[in-house]
mmCIF file with all atom_site columns, C-alpha atoms in Angstrom:
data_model
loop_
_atom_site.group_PDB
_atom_site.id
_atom_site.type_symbol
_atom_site.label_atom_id
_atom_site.label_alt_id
_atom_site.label_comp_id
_atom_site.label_asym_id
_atom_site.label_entity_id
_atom_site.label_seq_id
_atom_site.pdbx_PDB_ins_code
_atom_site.Cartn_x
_atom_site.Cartn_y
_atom_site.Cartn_z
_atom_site.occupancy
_atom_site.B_iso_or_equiv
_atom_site.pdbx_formal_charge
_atom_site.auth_seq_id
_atom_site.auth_comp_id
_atom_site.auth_asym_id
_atom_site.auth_atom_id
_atom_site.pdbx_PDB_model_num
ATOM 1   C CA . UNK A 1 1   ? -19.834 -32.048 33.005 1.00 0.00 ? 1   UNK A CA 1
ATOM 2   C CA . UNK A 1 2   ? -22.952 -31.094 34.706 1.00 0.00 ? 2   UNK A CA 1
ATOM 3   C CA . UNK A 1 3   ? -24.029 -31.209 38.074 1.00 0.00 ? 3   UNK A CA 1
ATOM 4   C CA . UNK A 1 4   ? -27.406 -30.652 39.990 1.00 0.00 ? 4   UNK A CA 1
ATOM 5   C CA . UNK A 1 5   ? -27.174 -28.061 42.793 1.00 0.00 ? 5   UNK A CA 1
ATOM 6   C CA . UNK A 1 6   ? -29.454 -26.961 45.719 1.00 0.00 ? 6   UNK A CA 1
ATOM 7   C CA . UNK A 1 7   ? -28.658 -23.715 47.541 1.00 0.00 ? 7   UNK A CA 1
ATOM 8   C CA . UNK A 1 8   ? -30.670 -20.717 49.673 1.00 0.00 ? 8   UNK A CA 1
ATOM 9   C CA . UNK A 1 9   ? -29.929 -17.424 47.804 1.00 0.00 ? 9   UNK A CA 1
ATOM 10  C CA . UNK A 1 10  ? -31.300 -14.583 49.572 1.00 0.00 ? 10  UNK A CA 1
ATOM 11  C CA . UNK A 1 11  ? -33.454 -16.381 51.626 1.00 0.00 ? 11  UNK A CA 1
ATOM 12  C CA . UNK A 1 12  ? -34.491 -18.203 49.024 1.00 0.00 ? 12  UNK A CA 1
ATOM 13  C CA . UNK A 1 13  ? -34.697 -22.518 47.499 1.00 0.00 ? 13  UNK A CA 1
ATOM 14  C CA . UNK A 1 14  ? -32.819 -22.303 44.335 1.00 0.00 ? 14  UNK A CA 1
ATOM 15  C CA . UNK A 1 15  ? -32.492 -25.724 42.200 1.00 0.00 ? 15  UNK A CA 1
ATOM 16  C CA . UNK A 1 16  ? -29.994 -25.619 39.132 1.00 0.00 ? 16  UNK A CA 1
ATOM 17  C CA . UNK A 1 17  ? -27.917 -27.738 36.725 1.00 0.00 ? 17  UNK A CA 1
ATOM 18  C CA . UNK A 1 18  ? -24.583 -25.793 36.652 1.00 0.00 ? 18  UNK A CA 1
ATOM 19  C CA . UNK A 1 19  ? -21.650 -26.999 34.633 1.00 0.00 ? 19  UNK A CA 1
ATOM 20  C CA . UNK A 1 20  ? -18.599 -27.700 36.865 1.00 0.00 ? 20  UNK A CA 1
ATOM 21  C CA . UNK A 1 21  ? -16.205 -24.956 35.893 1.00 0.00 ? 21  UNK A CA 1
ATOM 22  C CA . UNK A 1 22  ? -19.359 -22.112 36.351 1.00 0.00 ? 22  UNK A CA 1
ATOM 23  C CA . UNK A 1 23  ? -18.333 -19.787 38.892 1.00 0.00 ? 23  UNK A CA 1
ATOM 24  C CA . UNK A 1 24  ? -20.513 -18.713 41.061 1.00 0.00 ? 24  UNK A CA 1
ATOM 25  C CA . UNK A 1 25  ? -20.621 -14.870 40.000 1.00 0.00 ? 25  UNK A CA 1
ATOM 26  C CA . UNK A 1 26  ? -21.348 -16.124 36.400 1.00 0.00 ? 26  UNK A CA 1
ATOM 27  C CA . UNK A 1 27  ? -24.221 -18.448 37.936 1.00 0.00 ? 27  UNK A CA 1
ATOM 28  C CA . UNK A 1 28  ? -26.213 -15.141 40.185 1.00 0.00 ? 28  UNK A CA 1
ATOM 29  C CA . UNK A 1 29  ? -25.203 -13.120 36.569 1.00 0.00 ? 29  UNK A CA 1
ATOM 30  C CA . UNK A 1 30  ? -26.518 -14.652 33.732 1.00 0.00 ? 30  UNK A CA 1
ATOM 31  C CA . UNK A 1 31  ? -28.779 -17.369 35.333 1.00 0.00 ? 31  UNK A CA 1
ATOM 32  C CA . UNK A 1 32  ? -30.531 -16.115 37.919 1.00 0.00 ? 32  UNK A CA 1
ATOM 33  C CA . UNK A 1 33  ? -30.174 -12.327 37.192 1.00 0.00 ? 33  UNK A CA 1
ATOM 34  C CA . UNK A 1 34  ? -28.949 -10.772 40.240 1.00 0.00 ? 34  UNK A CA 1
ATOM 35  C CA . UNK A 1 35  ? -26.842 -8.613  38.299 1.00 0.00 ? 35  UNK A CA 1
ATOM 36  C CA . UNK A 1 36  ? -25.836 -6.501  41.624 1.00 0.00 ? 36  UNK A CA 1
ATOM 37  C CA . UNK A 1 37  ? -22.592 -8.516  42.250 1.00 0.00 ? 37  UNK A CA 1
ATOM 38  C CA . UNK A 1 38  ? -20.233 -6.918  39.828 1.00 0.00 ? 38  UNK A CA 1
ATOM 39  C CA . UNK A 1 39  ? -17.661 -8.313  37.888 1.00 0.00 ? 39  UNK A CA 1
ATOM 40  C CA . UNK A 1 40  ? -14.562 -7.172  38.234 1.00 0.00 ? 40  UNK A CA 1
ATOM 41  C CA . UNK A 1 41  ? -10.974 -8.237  37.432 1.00 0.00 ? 41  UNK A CA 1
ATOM 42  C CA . UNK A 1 42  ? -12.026 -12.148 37.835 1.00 0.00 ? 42  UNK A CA 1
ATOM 43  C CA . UNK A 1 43  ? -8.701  -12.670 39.796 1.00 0.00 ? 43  UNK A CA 1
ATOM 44  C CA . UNK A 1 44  ? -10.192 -12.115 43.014 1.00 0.00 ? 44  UNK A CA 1
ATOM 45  C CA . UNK A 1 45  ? -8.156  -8.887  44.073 1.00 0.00 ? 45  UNK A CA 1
ATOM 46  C CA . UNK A 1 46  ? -10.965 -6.247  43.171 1.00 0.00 ? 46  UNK A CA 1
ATOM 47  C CA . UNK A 1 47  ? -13.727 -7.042  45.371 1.00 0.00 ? 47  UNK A CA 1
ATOM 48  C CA . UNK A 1 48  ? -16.604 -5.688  43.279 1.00 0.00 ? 48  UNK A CA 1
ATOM 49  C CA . UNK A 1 49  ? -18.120 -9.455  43.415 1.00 0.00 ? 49  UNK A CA 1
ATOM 50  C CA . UNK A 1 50  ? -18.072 -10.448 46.275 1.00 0.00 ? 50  UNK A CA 1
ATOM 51  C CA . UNK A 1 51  ? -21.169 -11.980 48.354 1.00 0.00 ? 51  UNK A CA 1
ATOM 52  C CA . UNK A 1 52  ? -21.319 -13.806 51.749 1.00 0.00 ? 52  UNK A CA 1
ATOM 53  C CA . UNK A 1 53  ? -21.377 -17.897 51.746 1.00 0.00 ? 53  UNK A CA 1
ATOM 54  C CA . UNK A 1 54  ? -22.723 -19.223 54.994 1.00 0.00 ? 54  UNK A CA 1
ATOM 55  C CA . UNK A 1 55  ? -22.092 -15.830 56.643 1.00 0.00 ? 55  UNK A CA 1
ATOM 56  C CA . UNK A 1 56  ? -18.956 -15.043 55.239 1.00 0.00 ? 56  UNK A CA 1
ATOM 57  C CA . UNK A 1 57  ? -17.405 -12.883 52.477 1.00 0.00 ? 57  UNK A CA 1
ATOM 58  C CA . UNK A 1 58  ? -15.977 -14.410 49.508 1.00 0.00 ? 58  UNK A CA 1
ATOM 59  C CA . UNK A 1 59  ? -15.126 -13.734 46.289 1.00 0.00 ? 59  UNK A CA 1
ATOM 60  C CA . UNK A 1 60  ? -17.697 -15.367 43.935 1.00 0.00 ? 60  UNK A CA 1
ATOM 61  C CA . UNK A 1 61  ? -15.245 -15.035 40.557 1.00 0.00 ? 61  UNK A CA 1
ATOM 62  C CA . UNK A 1 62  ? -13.222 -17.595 42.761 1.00 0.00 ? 62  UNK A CA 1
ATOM 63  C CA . UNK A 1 63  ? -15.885 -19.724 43.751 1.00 0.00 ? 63  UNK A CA 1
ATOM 64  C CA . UNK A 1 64  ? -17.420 -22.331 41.532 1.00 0.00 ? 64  UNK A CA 1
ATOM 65  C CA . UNK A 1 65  ? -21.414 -22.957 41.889 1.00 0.00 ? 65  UNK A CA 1
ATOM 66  C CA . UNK A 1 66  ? -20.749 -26.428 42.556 1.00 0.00 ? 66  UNK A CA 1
ATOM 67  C CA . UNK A 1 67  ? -19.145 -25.616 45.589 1.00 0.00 ? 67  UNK A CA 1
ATOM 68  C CA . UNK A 1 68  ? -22.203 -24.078 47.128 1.00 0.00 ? 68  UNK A CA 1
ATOM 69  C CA . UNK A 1 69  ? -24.264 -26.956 46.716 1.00 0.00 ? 69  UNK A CA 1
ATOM 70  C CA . UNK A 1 70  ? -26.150 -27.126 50.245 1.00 0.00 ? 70  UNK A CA 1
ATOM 71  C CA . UNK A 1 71  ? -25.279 -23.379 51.107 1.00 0.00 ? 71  UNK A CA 1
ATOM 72  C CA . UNK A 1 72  ? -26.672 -20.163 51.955 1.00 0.00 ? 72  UNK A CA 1
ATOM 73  C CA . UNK A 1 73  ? -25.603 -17.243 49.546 1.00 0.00 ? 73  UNK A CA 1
ATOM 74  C CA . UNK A 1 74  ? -26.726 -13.283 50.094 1.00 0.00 ? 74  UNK A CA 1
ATOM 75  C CA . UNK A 1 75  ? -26.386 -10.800 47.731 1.00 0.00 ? 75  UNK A CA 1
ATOM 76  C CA . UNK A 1 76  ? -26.587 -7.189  47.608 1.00 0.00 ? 76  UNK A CA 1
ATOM 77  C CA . UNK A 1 77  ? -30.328 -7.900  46.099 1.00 0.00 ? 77  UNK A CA 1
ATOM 78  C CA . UNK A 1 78  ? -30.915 -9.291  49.693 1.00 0.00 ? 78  UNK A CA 1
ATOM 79  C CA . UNK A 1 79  ? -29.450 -7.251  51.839 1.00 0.00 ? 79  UNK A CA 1
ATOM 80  C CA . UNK A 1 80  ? -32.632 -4.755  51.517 1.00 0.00 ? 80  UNK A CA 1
ATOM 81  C CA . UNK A 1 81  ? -36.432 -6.318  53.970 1.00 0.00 ? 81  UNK A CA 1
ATOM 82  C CA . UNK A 1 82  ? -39.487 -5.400  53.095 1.00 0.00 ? 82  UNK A CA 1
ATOM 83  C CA . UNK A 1 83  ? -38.404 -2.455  50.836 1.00 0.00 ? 83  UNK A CA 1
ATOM 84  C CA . UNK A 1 84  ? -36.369 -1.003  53.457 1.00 0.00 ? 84  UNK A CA 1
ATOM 85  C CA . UNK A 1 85  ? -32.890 -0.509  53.052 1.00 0.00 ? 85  UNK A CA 1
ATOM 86  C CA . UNK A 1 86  ? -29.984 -1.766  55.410 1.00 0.00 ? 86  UNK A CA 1
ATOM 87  C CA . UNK A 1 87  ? -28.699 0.803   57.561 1.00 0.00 ? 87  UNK A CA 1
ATOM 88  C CA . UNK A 1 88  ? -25.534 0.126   55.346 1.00 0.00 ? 88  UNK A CA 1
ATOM 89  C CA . UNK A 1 89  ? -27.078 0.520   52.443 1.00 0.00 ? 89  UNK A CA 1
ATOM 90  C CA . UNK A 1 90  ? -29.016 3.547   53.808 1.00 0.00 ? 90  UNK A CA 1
ATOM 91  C CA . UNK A 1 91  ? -25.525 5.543   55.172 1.00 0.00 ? 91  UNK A CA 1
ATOM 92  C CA . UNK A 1 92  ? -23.656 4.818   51.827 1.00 0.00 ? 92  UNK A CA 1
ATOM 93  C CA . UNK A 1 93  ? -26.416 6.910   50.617 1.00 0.00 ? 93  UNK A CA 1
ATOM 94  C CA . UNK A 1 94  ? -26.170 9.693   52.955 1.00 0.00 ? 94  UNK A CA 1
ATOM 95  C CA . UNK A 1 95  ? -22.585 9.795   53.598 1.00 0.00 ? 95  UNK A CA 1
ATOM 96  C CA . UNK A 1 96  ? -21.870 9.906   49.695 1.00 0.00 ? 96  UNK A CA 1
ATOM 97  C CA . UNK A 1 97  ? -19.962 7.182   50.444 1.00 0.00 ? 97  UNK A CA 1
ATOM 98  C CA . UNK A 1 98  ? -19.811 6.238   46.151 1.00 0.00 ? 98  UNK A CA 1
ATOM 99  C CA . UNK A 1 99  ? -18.990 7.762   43.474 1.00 0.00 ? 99  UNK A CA 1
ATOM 100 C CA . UNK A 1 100 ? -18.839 5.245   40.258 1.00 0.00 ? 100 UNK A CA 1
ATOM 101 C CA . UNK A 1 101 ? -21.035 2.730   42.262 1.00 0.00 ? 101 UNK A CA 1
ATOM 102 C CA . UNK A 1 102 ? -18.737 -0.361  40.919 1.00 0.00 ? 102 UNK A CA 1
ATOM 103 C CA . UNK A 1 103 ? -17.035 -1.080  43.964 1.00 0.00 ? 103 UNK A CA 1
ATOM 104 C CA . UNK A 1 104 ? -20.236 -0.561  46.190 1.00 0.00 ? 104 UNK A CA 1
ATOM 105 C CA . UNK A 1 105 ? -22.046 -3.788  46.259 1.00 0.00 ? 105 UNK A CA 1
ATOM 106 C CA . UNK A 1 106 ? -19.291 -5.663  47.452 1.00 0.00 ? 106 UNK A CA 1
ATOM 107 C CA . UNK A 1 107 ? -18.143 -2.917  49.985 1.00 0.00 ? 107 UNK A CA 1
ATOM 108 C CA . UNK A 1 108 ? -21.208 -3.520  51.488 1.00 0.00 ? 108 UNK A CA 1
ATOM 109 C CA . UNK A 1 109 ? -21.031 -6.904  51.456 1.00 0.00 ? 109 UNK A CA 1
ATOM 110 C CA . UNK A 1 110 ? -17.636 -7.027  53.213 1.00 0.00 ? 110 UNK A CA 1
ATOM 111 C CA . UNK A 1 111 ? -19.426 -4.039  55.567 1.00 0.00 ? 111 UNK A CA 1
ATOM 112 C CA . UNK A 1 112 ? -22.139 -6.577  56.230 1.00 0.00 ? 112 UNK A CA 1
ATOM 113 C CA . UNK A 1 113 ? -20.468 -9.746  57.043 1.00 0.00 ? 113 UNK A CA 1
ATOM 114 C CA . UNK A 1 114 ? -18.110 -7.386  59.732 1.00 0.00 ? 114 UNK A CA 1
ATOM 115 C CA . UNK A 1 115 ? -21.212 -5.576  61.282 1.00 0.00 ? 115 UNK A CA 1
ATOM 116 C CA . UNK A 1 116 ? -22.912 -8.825  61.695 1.00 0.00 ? 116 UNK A CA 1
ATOM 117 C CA . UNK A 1 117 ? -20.244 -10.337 64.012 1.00 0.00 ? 117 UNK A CA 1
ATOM 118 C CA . UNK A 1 118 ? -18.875 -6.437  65.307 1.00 0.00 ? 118 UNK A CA 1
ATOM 119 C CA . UNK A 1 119 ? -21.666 -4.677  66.180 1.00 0.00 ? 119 UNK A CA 1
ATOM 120 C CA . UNK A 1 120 ? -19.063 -1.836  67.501 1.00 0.00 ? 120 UNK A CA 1
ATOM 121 C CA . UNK A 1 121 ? -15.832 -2.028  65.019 1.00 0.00 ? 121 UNK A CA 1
ATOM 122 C CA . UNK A 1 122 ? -12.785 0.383   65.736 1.00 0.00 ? 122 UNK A CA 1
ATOM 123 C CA . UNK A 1 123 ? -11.855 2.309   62.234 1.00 0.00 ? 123 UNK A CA 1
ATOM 124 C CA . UNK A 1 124 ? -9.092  -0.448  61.671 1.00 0.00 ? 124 UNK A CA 1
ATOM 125 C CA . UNK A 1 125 ? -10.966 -2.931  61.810 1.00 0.00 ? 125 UNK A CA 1
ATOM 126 C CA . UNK A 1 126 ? -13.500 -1.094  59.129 1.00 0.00 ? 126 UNK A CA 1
ATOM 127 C CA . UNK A 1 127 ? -10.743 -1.086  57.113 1.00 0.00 ? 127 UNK A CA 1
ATOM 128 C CA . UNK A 1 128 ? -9.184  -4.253  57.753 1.00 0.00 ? 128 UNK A CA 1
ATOM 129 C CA . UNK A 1 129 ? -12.722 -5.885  56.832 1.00 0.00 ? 129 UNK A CA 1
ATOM 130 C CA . UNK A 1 130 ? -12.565 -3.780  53.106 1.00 0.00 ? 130 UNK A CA 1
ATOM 131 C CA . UNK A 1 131 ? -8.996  -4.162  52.040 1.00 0.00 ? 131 UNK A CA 1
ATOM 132 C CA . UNK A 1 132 ? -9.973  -6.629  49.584 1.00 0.00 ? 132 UNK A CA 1
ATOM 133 C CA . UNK A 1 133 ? -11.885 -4.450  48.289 1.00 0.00 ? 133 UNK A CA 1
ATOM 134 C CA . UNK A 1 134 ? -10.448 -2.032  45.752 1.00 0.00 ? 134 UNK A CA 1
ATOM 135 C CA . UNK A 1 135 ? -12.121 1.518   44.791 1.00 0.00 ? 135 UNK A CA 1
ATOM 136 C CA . UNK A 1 136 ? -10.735 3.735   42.675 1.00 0.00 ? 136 UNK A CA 1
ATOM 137 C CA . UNK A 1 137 ? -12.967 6.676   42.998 1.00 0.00 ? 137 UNK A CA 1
ATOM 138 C CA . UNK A 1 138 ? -13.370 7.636   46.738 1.00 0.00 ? 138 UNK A CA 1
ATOM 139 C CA . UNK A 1 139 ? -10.500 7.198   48.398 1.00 0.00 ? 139 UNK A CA 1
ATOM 140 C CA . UNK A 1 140 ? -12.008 5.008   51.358 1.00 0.00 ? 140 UNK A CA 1
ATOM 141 C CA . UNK A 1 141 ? -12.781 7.964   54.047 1.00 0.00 ? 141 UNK A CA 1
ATOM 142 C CA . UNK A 1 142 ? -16.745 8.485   52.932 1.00 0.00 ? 142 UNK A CA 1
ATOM 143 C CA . UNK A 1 143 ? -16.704 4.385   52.962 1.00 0.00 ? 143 UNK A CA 1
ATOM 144 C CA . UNK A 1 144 ? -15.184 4.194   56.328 1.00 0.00 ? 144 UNK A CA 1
ATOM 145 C CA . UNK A 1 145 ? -17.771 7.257   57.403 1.00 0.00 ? 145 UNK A CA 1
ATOM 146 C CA . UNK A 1 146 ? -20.563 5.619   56.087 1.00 0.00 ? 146 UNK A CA 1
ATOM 147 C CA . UNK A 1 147 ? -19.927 1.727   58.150 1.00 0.00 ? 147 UNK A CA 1
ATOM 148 C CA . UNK A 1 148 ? -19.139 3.602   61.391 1.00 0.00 ? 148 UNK A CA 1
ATOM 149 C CA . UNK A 1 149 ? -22.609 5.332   60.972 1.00 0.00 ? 149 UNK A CA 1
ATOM 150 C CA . UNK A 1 150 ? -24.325 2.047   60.132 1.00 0.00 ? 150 UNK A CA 1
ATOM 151 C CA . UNK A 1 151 ? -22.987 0.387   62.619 1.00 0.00 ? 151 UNK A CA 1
ATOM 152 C CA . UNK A 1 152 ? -24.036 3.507   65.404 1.00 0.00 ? 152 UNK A CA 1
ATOM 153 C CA . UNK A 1 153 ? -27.620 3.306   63.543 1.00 0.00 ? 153 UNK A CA 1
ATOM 154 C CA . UNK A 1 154 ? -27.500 -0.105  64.007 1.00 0.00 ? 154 UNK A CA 1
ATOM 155 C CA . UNK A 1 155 ? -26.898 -0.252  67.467 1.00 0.00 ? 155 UNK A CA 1
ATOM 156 C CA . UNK A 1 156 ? -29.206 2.726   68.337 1.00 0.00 ? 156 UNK A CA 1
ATOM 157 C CA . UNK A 1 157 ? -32.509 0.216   66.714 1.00 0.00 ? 157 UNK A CA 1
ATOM 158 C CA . UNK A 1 158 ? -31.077 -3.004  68.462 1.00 0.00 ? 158 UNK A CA 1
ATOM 159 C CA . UNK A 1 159 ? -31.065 -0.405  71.961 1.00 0.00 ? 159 UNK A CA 1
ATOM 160 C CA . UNK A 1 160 ? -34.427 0.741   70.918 1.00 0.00 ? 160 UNK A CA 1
ATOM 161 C CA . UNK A 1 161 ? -35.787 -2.824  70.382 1.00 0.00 ? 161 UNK A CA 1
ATOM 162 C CA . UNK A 1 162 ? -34.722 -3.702  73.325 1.00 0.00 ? 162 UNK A CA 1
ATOM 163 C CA . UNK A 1 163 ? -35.848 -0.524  75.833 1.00 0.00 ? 163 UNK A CA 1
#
């Protein structure tokens, strides 16, 4: 069966007909393109797809597109303004905090969604925030690294905005 959806993806109106067993890291795939969330072991234990609904991290190879009918969904495509890249983005970068680059856009998805609600996260909860997300190249310290400097980045610009 088929069914029309409505949703906000990446700050944008997207209209579709999905089919009711699409999931949604199929649907940002192969119908709209954003080929950033990765897919991974399609269990929902690797992390490499996931993206925030409404603010929050899921896993979209566990998420059907019907289900986000009337939702907001941000990718790793829309984590970047303007050109400019998040300071997450940005300290993955610097901190060589990626090797293979599979795990990454869900890592910083999972980054995001903490730094948005912890502005100042202790290095357990950095890792508490990750640990469904699986990486087999780095070993998690550069990760770790690289969200405690986005997050002091991140603080230093809201302090700067606000001076």
């Amino acid at each position: 069966m088929k069914h029309s959806i409505s949703l906000i993806i990446n700050g944008d109106p997207v209209d579709a007909i999905v089919k009711d067993n699409l999931t949604l890291l199929d649907f940002l795939r192969d119908q709209l393109f954003l080929t950033g969330t990765k897919k991974g072991c399609e269990e929902g234990e690797c992390g490499a797809c996931t993206v925030m609904l409404d603010g929050k991290p899921v896993n979209s190879c566990c998420t059907l597109a019907v289900e986000c009918d009337g939702h907001e969904i941000l990718t790793v495509e829309g984590v970047a303004k303007e050109g400019m890249l998040h300071p997450i983005q940005k300290q993955f970068i610097e901190k060589w905090a990626m090797q293979c680059g599979y795990c990454t856009p869900g890592m910083i998805m999972s980054a995001k969604a903490l730094l948005d609600v912890n502005r100042h996260p202790t290095e357990l909860e950095i890792r508490e925030a990750i640990e469904g997300n699986l990486c087999r190249c780095t070993g998690y310290a550069k990760i770790v690294e690289a969200i405690q400097a986005a997050a002091a980045e991140m603080n230093w610009e809201e302090e700067s905005e606000n001076a």
